[in-house]
mmCIF file of C-alpha atoms in Angstrom:
data_model
loop_
_atom_site.group_PDB
_atom_site.id
_atom_site.type_symbol
_atom_site.label_atom_id
_atom_site.label_comp_id
_atom_site.label_asym_id
_atom_site.label_seq_id
_atom_site.Cartn_x
_atom_site.Cartn_y
_atom_site.Cartn_z
ATOM 1 C CA MET A 152 -0.710 -49.069 -12.635
ATOM 2 C CA ASN A 153 -3.998 -47.277 -12.964
ATOM 3 C CA ARG A 154 -4.940 -47.191 -16.734
ATOM 4 C CA PHE A 155 -7.289 -43.647 -17.476
ATOM 5 C CA HIS A 156 -9.118 -43.827 -21.499
ATOM 6 C CA ILE A 157 -10.439 -40.608 -22.449
ATOM 7 C CA LEU A 158 -13.097 -40.492 -25.359
ATOM 8 C CA THR A 159 -12.716 -37.178 -26.634
ATOM 9 C CA LEU A 160 -12.576 -34.807 -29.959
ATOM 10 C CA PHE A 161 -9.585 -32.976 -28.660
ATOM 11 C CA PRO A 162 -7.126 -35.360 -27.103
ATOM 12 C CA GLU A 163 -4.071 -32.460 -27.901
ATOM 13 C CA MET A 164 -6.029 -30.500 -24.826
ATOM 14 C CA VAL A 165 -6.056 -33.256 -22.590
ATOM 15 C CA MET A 166 -2.444 -34.898 -22.715
ATOM 16 C CA ASP A 167 -0.877 -31.299 -23.074
ATOM 17 C CA GLY A 168 -2.446 -30.739 -19.814
ATOM 18 C CA LEU A 169 -2.013 -33.618 -18.149
ATOM 19 C CA ASN A 170 1.661 -34.810 -19.040
ATOM 20 C CA THR A 171 3.156 -32.023 -16.523
ATOM 21 C CA SER A 172 4.179 -31.867 -13.090
ATOM 22 C CA ILE A 173 2.909 -34.591 -10.395
ATOM 23 C CA ILE A 174 0.602 -36.519 -12.984
ATOM 24 C CA GLY A 175 3.151 -36.137 -16.302
ATOM 25 C CA ARG A 176 6.034 -37.974 -12.939
ATOM 26 C CA ALA A 177 3.761 -40.713 -12.011
ATOM 27 C CA ILE A 178 3.050 -41.670 -15.920
ATOM 28 C CA GLU A 179 7.396 -41.371 -16.560
ATOM 29 C CA ALA A 180 7.917 -44.144 -13.660
ATOM 30 C CA GLY A 181 4.804 -46.727 -14.682
ATOM 31 C CA LEU A 182 2.806 -45.325 -12.247
ATOM 32 C CA LEU A 183 -0.268 -44.052 -14.188
ATOM 33 C CA GLU A 184 -1.581 -44.453 -18.378
ATOM 34 C CA ILE A 185 -2.979 -42.045 -19.370
ATOM 35 C CA ASN A 186 -4.038 -42.477 -23.254
ATOM 36 C CA ALA A 187 -6.512 -39.745 -25.496
ATOM 37 C CA VAL A 188 -8.702 -41.079 -28.332
ATOM 38 C CA ASN A 189 -9.930 -39.582 -31.162
ATOM 39 C CA ILE A 190 -13.756 -39.859 -31.002
ATOM 40 C CA ARG A 191 -13.468 -38.188 -34.471
ATOM 41 C CA ASP A 192 -10.794 -40.879 -35.655
ATOM 42 C CA TYR A 193 -13.973 -43.542 -36.328
ATOM 43 C CA SER A 194 -16.352 -41.354 -38.217
ATOM 44 C CA THR A 195 -17.745 -42.758 -41.488
ATOM 45 C CA ASN A 196 -17.783 -39.324 -43.007
ATOM 46 C CA LYS A 197 -15.346 -38.365 -45.490
ATOM 47 C CA HIS A 198 -15.354 -35.196 -43.314
ATOM 48 C CA MET A 199 -14.496 -36.613 -40.190
ATOM 49 C CA LYS A 200 -18.214 -35.259 -39.350
ATOM 50 C CA VAL A 201 -19.248 -37.077 -35.909
ATOM 51 C CA ASP A 202 -22.504 -34.160 -34.736
ATOM 52 C CA ASP A 203 -25.526 -33.817 -36.618
ATOM 53 C CA TYR A 204 -29.058 -31.475 -35.954
ATOM 54 C CA PRO A 205 -31.370 -33.288 -33.504
ATOM 55 C CA TYR A 206 -33.998 -34.640 -34.284
ATOM 56 C CA GLY A 207 -37.558 -32.594 -33.036
ATOM 57 C CA GLY A 208 -35.557 -29.314 -33.602
ATOM 58 C CA GLY A 209 -33.445 -27.049 -31.393
ATOM 59 C CA ALA A 210 -30.586 -24.889 -30.928
ATOM 60 C CA GLY A 211 -27.268 -26.528 -31.678
ATOM 61 C CA LEU A 212 -25.937 -29.779 -32.734
ATOM 62 C CA VAL A 213 -25.849 -33.326 -31.105
ATOM 63 C CA MET A 214 -22.686 -35.954 -31.123
ATOM 64 C CA GLN A 215 -23.856 -38.679 -33.312
ATOM 65 C CA PRO A 216 -23.508 -42.163 -31.376
ATOM 66 C CA GLU A 217 -22.233 -44.500 -34.247
ATOM 67 C CA PRO A 218 -17.939 -42.717 -33.803
ATOM 68 C CA VAL A 219 -18.466 -42.702 -29.892
ATOM 69 C CA TYR A 220 -19.570 -46.510 -30.149
ATOM 70 C CA ARG A 221 -16.849 -47.366 -33.037
ATOM 71 C CA ALA A 222 -14.142 -45.972 -30.550
ATOM 72 C CA TYR A 223 -15.613 -47.408 -27.163
ATOM 73 C CA GLU A 224 -15.179 -50.802 -29.218
ATOM 74 C CA ASP A 225 -12.363 -50.663 -30.422
ATOM 75 C CA LEU A 226 -10.650 -49.279 -26.979
ATOM 76 C CA THR A 227 -12.410 -51.960 -24.621
ATOM 77 C CA LYS A 228 -12.038 -55.175 -27.122
ATOM 78 C CA ASP A 229 -8.620 -56.458 -25.197
ATOM 79 C CA MET A 230 -9.665 -55.778 -21.572
ATOM 80 C CA LYS A 231 -10.509 -58.764 -19.505
ATOM 81 C CA LYS A 232 -13.702 -56.615 -18.320
ATOM 82 C CA LYS A 233 -15.893 -54.228 -19.092
ATOM 83 C CA PRO A 234 -14.328 -51.139 -17.655
ATOM 84 C CA ARG A 235 -16.497 -48.486 -16.008
ATOM 85 C CA VAL A 236 -17.624 -45.071 -18.147
ATOM 86 C CA VAL A 237 -17.291 -42.194 -16.922
ATOM 87 C CA TYR A 238 -20.314 -39.286 -18.750
ATOM 88 C CA LEU A 239 -18.967 -35.902 -17.620
ATOM 89 C CA THR A 240 -22.285 -33.584 -17.715
ATOM 90 C CA PRO A 241 -24.044 -31.319 -15.459
ATOM 91 C CA GLN A 242 -26.300 -33.640 -15.208
ATOM 92 C CA GLY A 243 -24.502 -36.117 -13.523
ATOM 93 C CA THR A 244 -24.031 -36.835 -9.757
ATOM 94 C CA THR A 245 -21.548 -34.189 -8.319
ATOM 95 C CA PHE A 246 -17.575 -35.251 -7.624
ATOM 96 C CA HIS A 247 -16.194 -35.460 -4.327
ATOM 97 C CA GLN A 248 -13.487 -37.019 -2.582
ATOM 98 C CA GLU A 249 -15.168 -40.380 -1.456
ATOM 99 C CA MET A 250 -15.860 -41.154 -5.075
ATOM 100 C CA ALA A 251 -12.337 -40.308 -6.544
ATOM 101 C CA LYS A 252 -11.442 -42.639 -3.395
ATOM 102 C CA GLU A 253 -13.684 -45.538 -5.166
ATOM 103 C CA LEU A 254 -12.118 -44.727 -8.688
ATOM 104 C CA ALA A 255 -8.726 -45.137 -7.680
ATOM 105 C CA LYS A 256 -9.197 -48.580 -6.949
ATOM 106 C CA GLU A 257 -10.085 -49.281 -10.912
ATOM 107 C CA GLU A 258 -7.595 -50.357 -12.680
ATOM 108 C CA GLU A 259 -9.203 -48.922 -16.280
ATOM 109 C CA LEU A 260 -11.037 -46.381 -15.986
ATOM 110 C CA VAL A 261 -12.815 -44.339 -19.106
ATOM 111 C CA PHE A 262 -14.133 -40.771 -19.583
ATOM 112 C CA LEU A 263 -16.241 -39.815 -22.126
ATOM 113 C CA CYS A 264 -16.444 -36.033 -23.112
ATOM 114 C CA GLY A 265 -19.455 -34.358 -24.946
ATOM 115 C CA HIS A 266 -19.436 -31.223 -26.549
ATOM 116 C CA TYR A 267 -22.218 -29.333 -28.582
ATOM 117 C CA GLU A 268 -25.261 -30.120 -27.046
ATOM 118 C CA GLY A 269 -24.168 -33.362 -26.116
ATOM 119 C CA ILE A 270 -24.229 -37.596 -26.950
ATOM 120 C CA ASP A 271 -27.638 -39.618 -28.867
ATOM 121 C CA GLU A 272 -28.994 -40.241 -25.528
ATOM 122 C CA ARG A 273 -28.545 -44.399 -26.756
ATOM 123 C CA VAL A 274 -25.045 -44.652 -27.369
ATOM 124 C CA LEU A 275 -25.259 -43.454 -23.506
ATOM 125 C CA GLU A 276 -27.211 -45.974 -22.067
ATOM 126 C CA GLU A 277 -25.249 -48.607 -23.989
ATOM 127 C CA ILE A 278 -21.728 -47.474 -22.288
ATOM 128 C CA VAL A 279 -22.336 -45.034 -19.597
ATOM 129 C CA THR A 280 -21.794 -46.399 -15.651
ATOM 130 C CA ASP A 281 -21.363 -43.194 -13.846
ATOM 131 C CA TYR A 282 -22.929 -39.394 -15.026
ATOM 132 C CA VAL A 283 -20.662 -36.992 -13.441
ATOM 133 C CA SER A 284 -20.627 -33.364 -13.106
ATOM 134 C CA ILE A 285 -17.557 -31.202 -11.247
ATOM 135 C CA GLY A 286 -19.974 -28.718 -10.064
ATOM 136 C CA ASP A 287 -23.379 -26.582 -10.962
ATOM 137 C CA TYR A 288 -22.708 -24.403 -14.583
ATOM 138 C CA VAL A 289 -21.934 -25.296 -17.609
ATOM 139 C CA LEU A 290 -18.348 -25.742 -19.740
ATOM 140 C CA THR A 291 -17.751 -26.115 -23.650
ATOM 141 C CA GLY A 292 -16.511 -30.005 -23.195
ATOM 142 C CA GLY A 293 -16.388 -32.704 -20.879
ATOM 143 C CA GLU A 294 -12.027 -32.695 -21.378
ATOM 144 C CA LEU A 295 -11.787 -30.126 -18.330
ATOM 145 C CA PRO A 296 -14.037 -31.892 -16.253
ATOM 146 C CA ALA A 297 -12.347 -35.332 -17.130
ATOM 147 C CA MET A 298 -8.996 -33.782 -16.698
ATOM 148 C CA VAL A 299 -10.227 -32.180 -13.040
ATOM 149 C CA MET A 300 -10.547 -35.852 -12.335
ATOM 150 C CA ILE A 301 -8.173 -37.482 -13.574
ATOM 151 C CA ASP A 302 -5.924 -35.273 -11.160
ATOM 152 C CA SER A 303 -7.569 -35.450 -8.259
ATOM 153 C CA ILE A 304 -8.445 -39.292 -8.536
ATOM 154 C CA SER A 305 -4.371 -39.923 -9.086
ATOM 155 C CA ARG A 306 -3.141 -38.318 -6.243
ATOM 156 C CA LEU A 307 -4.346 -41.580 -4.319
ATOM 157 C CA VAL A 308 -2.901 -43.367 -6.278
ATOM 158 C CA PRO A 309 0.277 -45.011 -4.063
ATOM 159 C CA GLY A 310 3.934 -43.825 -5.780
ATOM 160 C CA VAL A 311 2.123 -40.941 -7.398
ATOM 161 C CA LEU A 312 3.110 -37.890 -4.508
ATOM 162 C CA HIS A 313 6.608 -37.748 -2.861
ATOM 163 C CA ASN A 314 4.869 -38.160 0.135
ATOM 164 C CA ASP A 315 1.814 -40.699 0.744
ATOM 165 C CA ASP A 316 1.009 -39.195 3.525
ATOM 166 C CA SER A 317 -0.158 -36.110 2.010
ATOM 167 C CA ALA A 318 -2.650 -36.945 0.409
ATOM 168 C CA GLY A 319 -4.631 -37.753 4.356
ATOM 169 C CA ASP A 320 -4.080 -34.824 5.308
ATOM 170 C CA GLU A 321 -5.798 -32.566 2.932
ATOM 171 C CA SER A 322 -9.363 -30.893 3.213
ATOM 172 C CA PHE A 323 -12.091 -33.586 3.095
ATOM 173 C CA GLU A 324 -9.827 -36.214 3.921
ATOM 174 C CA ASN A 325 -11.551 -36.374 7.912
ATOM 175 C CA GLY A 326 -14.447 -34.029 7.220
ATOM 176 C CA LEU A 327 -13.047 -30.825 7.611
ATOM 177 C CA LEU A 328 -10.471 -28.584 5.422
ATOM 178 C CA GLU A 329 -7.170 -28.805 5.661
ATOM 179 C CA TYR A 330 -5.817 -26.113 8.058
ATOM 180 C CA PRO A 331 -3.171 -23.303 7.130
ATOM 181 C CA GLN A 332 0.366 -23.869 5.929
ATOM 182 C CA TYR A 333 3.609 -21.738 6.545
ATOM 183 C CA THR A 334 6.897 -22.277 5.964
ATOM 184 C CA ARG A 335 10.461 -19.820 5.095
ATOM 185 C CA PRO A 336 10.384 -16.890 5.974
ATOM 186 C CA PRO A 337 10.004 -16.748 9.689
ATOM 187 C CA VAL A 338 8.542 -13.188 8.885
ATOM 188 C CA PHE A 339 6.448 -11.655 5.686
ATOM 189 C CA LEU A 340 4.961 -8.065 5.738
ATOM 190 C CA ASP A 341 5.120 -8.265 9.751
ATOM 191 C CA LYS A 342 3.085 -11.626 9.778
ATOM 192 C CA GLU A 343 4.835 -14.203 11.802
ATOM 193 C CA VAL A 344 4.814 -17.949 11.576
ATOM 194 C CA PRO A 345 2.445 -19.217 14.551
ATOM 195 C CA GLU A 346 4.708 -19.749 17.732
ATOM 196 C CA VAL A 347 3.777 -23.342 17.679
ATOM 197 C CA LEU A 348 4.943 -24.685 14.621
ATOM 198 C CA LEU A 349 8.195 -23.758 15.495
ATOM 199 C CA SER A 350 8.236 -25.292 18.725
ATOM 200 C CA GLY A 351 8.605 -29.044 17.906
ATOM 201 C CA HIS A 352 6.210 -30.037 20.367
ATOM 202 C CA HIS A 353 4.442 -32.464 18.070
ATOM 203 C CA GLU A 354 0.524 -32.898 19.984
ATOM 204 C CA ASN A 355 1.152 -29.559 19.980
ATOM 205 C CA ILE A 356 1.269 -29.256 16.561
ATOM 206 C CA ARG A 357 -1.096 -31.674 16.076
ATOM 207 C CA LYS A 358 -4.125 -29.498 18.693
ATOM 208 C CA TRP A 359 -3.288 -26.665 16.983
ATOM 209 C CA ARG A 360 -3.800 -28.085 13.317
ATOM 210 C CA HIS A 361 -7.286 -29.172 14.575
ATOM 211 C CA GLU A 362 -8.376 -26.217 16.193
ATOM 212 C CA GLN A 363 -7.380 -24.756 13.051
ATOM 213 C CA SER A 364 -9.186 -27.373 10.619
ATOM 214 C CA VAL A 365 -12.465 -26.882 12.477
ATOM 215 C CA LYS A 366 -12.288 -22.997 12.245
ATOM 216 C CA ARG A 367 -11.523 -23.102 9.079
ATOM 217 C CA THR A 368 -14.579 -25.236 7.959
ATOM 218 C CA LYS A 369 -16.648 -23.183 10.440
ATOM 219 C CA GLU A 370 -16.383 -20.210 8.900
ATOM 220 C CA ARG A 371 -15.677 -21.506 5.594
ATOM 221 C CA ARG A 372 -18.023 -24.739 4.539
ATOM 222 C CA PRO A 373 -20.782 -23.954 6.825
ATOM 223 C CA ASP A 374 -21.968 -27.230 5.626
ATOM 224 C CA LEU A 375 -19.093 -29.198 5.465
ATOM 225 C CA TRP A 376 -18.742 -28.151 9.693
ATOM 226 C CA GLU A 377 -22.974 -29.801 9.983
ATOM 227 C CA ALA A 378 -22.293 -33.004 8.559
ATOM 228 C CA TYR A 379 -19.137 -33.171 10.281
ATOM 229 C CA GLU A 380 -20.931 -32.052 13.817
ATOM 230 C CA LYS A 381 -23.366 -34.735 13.023
ATOM 231 C CA GLU A 382 -20.892 -37.578 12.135
ATOM 232 C CA MET A 383 -19.212 -36.796 15.991
ATOM 233 C CA LYS A 384 -22.177 -37.069 17.275
ATOM 234 C CA GLU A 385 -23.335 -40.379 16.104
ATOM 235 C CA LYS A 386 -19.681 -42.028 17.372
ATOM 236 C CA ASP A 387 -20.730 -40.570 20.337
ATOM 237 C CA GLY A 388 -24.047 -41.903 20.391
ATOM 238 C CA GLY A 389 -25.944 -39.295 19.991
ATOM 239 C CA LYS A 390 -25.038 -37.168 22.465
#
């Protein structure tokens, strides 16, 4: 079982989103466990306050280190080893499919969600192992990025998808974007399903799908295509 723990100020937000669809079914089946820890519960302030003005001045508020650290200590006290702790921040490494594969191997994974102007640096230095961003833009907090990462990682856990082969056919798995998909009806708005997909000839279908993946990658993600071409040349001995 893969266990995901989310340190957050908004546990309802993440749990309401993750308890649905494929991830929700995987939780019910005992393949995943998702635990949201409310950082505010570890405040020593009678008003459950967890933020304060930044030293040195500046706009906004900063999350205090003590509630975060107390929540982390309570969460990890019975774990067999120190878990990887992912802090969701625009300053982190951009999340990608290979990172998802790597993190899917972790039995316990902790996501730390910041708010306001961030979290006191001292507690980050103490507990964080990975700084991760889901893109070059700023959100109001780390909850949505944590949900994105958990969704992506969960799909790689054996048994979560009904057909485990599905994950291997998707975009980024082989360096190319996924080919176009079609289903019934065979004609829609005068557009027909490509004939090769109706042929039953598996080798021709495989070739067509690869050609479409190449075409789509060239058109939509020339950066990926450049990297793919380079990798193929290296495999061919630089030819």
